[in-house]
Amino acid sequence: MNTSTATTPGSAAPASVDPRQFKSFAEFYPFYLTEHANRTCRRLHFAGSTLSLACLAMGVLTLNPLWLLAGLLVGYGFAWVGHFGFEKNKPASFKRPLYSFMGDWAMYRDIWLGRVKI
């Protein structure tokens, strides 16, 4: 997968782009990054993903499945605030949930690796 676009997510993709058109995650991920051009949105995604991992760890440690629900709520909550409040777009997860979920974690990895700036 070409991650050269990951260092500087471009401007938001035109509203006419339907995320369902992508046939592979490798095709989808560059689009995903354009949907996260706003730095605050990316920071909120990063915070939500980190808190989701903490909730997952708590779920494993306590064997309480409510932590998994909390992880989903906090992760998507932070991401959606980023999209609706700062990016001013609709999350691709509404039309392409699996690729969007994979994109969240690919971007999280790329932030840690310095490929995506926050």
Tab-separated table of C-alpha atoms in Angstrom:
chain	number	residue	atom	x	y	z
A	1	MET	CA	0.000	0.000	0.000
A	2	ASN	CA	1.301	3.430	-0.904
A	3	THR	CA	1.388	5.541	2.239
A	4	SER	CA	3.051	8.561	0.677
A	5	THR	CA	-0.275	10.405	0.949
A	6	ALA	CA	-0.260	9.643	4.642
A	7	THR	CA	2.272	12.338	5.534
A	8	THR	CA	0.021	15.155	4.421
A	9	PRO	CA	-3.622	14.256	4.137
A	10	GLY	CA	-5.064	16.353	1.334
A	11	SER	CA	-8.125	18.471	1.251
A	12	ALA	CA	-11.471	16.820	1.716
A	13	ALA	CA	-12.592	14.685	-1.186
A	14	PRO	CA	-15.529	15.924	-3.224
A	15	ALA	CA	-18.923	15.003	-1.810
A	16	SER	CA	-19.566	13.022	-4.999
A	17	VAL	CA	-17.083	10.324	-3.948
A	18	ASP	CA	-18.985	7.283	-2.737
A	19	PRO	CA	-16.816	5.165	-0.412
A	20	ARG	CA	-18.637	2.054	-1.643
A	21	GLN	CA	-16.889	2.390	-5.026
A	22	PHE	CA	-13.543	1.143	-3.684
A	23	LYS	CA	-12.829	-2.525	-4.368
A	24	SER	CA	-9.981	-2.933	-1.884
A	25	PHE	CA	-8.708	-1.373	1.304
A	26	ALA	CA	-5.564	-0.270	-0.557
A	27	GLU	CA	-7.807	1.824	-2.840
A	28	PHE	CA	-9.914	3.076	0.069
A	29	TYR	CA	-7.150	4.219	2.448
A	30	PRO	CA	-5.970	7.257	0.433
A	31	PHE	CA	-9.613	8.384	0.263
A	32	TYR	CA	-9.919	7.765	4.005
A	33	LEU	CA	-6.975	10.085	4.627
A	34	THR	CA	-8.586	12.869	2.575
A	35	GLU	CA	-11.593	12.559	4.854
A	36	HIS	CA	-9.250	13.336	7.785
A	37	ALA	CA	-7.505	16.454	6.503
A	38	ASN	CA	-8.371	18.476	9.610
A	39	ARG	CA	-5.702	18.174	12.303
A	40	THR	CA	-8.195	18.372	15.182
A	41	CYS	CA	-10.225	15.573	13.618
A	42	ARG	CA	-7.108	13.383	13.416
A	43	ARG	CA	-6.229	14.220	17.025
A	44	LEU	CA	-9.719	13.281	18.181
A	45	HIS	CA	-9.463	9.980	16.276
A	46	PHE	CA	-6.120	9.296	17.933
A	47	ALA	CA	-7.486	10.075	21.407
A	48	GLY	CA	-10.597	7.971	20.822
A	49	SER	CA	-8.567	5.027	19.543
A	50	THR	CA	-6.189	5.229	22.503
A	51	LEU	CA	-9.090	5.326	24.954
A	52	SER	CA	-10.717	2.417	23.116
A	53	LEU	CA	-7.566	0.363	23.614
A	54	ALA	CA	-7.596	1.271	27.307
A	55	CYS	CA	-11.226	0.117	27.510
A	56	LEU	CA	-10.320	-3.129	25.762
A	57	ALA	CA	-7.534	-3.704	28.281
A	58	MET	CA	-9.931	-3.021	31.153
A	59	GLY	CA	-12.422	-5.458	29.632
A	60	VAL	CA	-9.772	-8.172	29.504
A	61	LEU	CA	-8.504	-7.422	33.018
A	62	THR	CA	-11.935	-7.265	34.649
A	63	LEU	CA	-13.743	-9.735	32.361
A	64	ASN	CA	-16.524	-7.170	32.209
A	65	PRO	CA	-17.969	-6.919	28.663
A	66	LEU	CA	-19.347	-3.444	29.369
A	67	TRP	CA	-15.819	-2.138	28.834
A	68	LEU	CA	-16.083	-3.282	25.207
A	69	LEU	CA	-19.243	-1.231	24.793
A	70	ALA	CA	-17.504	1.721	26.445
A	71	GLY	CA	-14.586	1.312	24.027
A	72	LEU	CA	-16.891	1.460	21.020
A	73	LEU	CA	-18.757	4.469	22.379
A	74	VAL	CA	-15.645	6.453	23.233
A	75	GLY	CA	-13.868	5.578	19.988
A	76	TYR	CA	-16.743	6.445	17.698
A	77	GLY	CA	-17.806	9.363	19.892
A	78	PHE	CA	-14.459	11.113	19.561
A	79	ALA	CA	-14.269	10.323	15.836
A	80	TRP	CA	-17.757	11.626	15.100
A	81	VAL	CA	-17.139	14.847	17.028
A	82	GLY	CA	-14.072	15.258	14.823
A	83	HIS	CA	-16.052	14.715	11.645
A	84	PHE	CA	-19.189	16.693	12.417
A	85	GLY	CA	-17.543	19.441	14.464
A	86	PHE	CA	-14.222	20.019	12.715
A	87	GLU	CA	-13.943	18.130	9.428
A	88	LYS	CA	-17.520	19.057	8.464
A	89	ASN	CA	-18.171	15.756	6.705
A	90	LYS	CA	-19.994	12.504	7.355
A	91	PRO	CA	-17.861	9.589	8.545
A	92	ALA	CA	-17.221	6.998	5.839
A	93	SER	CA	-18.220	4.400	8.443
A	94	PHE	CA	-21.837	5.110	7.519
A	95	LYS	CA	-21.293	3.657	4.032
A	96	ARG	CA	-18.160	1.517	4.385
A	97	PRO	CA	-17.974	0.368	8.042
A	98	LEU	CA	-15.334	-2.365	7.743
A	99	TYR	CA	-12.906	-0.344	5.612
A	100	SER	CA	-13.448	2.674	7.863
A	101	PHE	CA	-12.685	0.613	10.960
A	102	MET	CA	-9.549	-0.703	9.259
A	103	GLY	CA	-8.699	2.864	8.218
A	104	ASP	CA	-8.971	4.061	11.810
A	105	TRP	CA	-6.332	1.580	12.903
A	106	ALA	CA	-4.124	2.098	9.838
A	107	MET	CA	-4.145	5.852	10.509
A	108	TYR	CA	-3.475	5.198	14.227
A	109	ARG	CA	-0.448	3.116	13.234
A	110	ASP	CA	0.677	5.744	10.731
A	111	ILE	CA	0.425	8.470	13.374
A	112	TRP	CA	2.677	6.431	15.676
A	113	LEU	CA	5.102	5.870	12.803
A	114	GLY	CA	5.164	9.557	11.924
A	115	ARG	CA	3.555	9.059	8.504
A	116	VAL	CA	0.483	11.101	9.489
A	117	LYS	CA	0.959	14.304	11.448
A	118	ILE	CA	-1.189	15.255	14.405
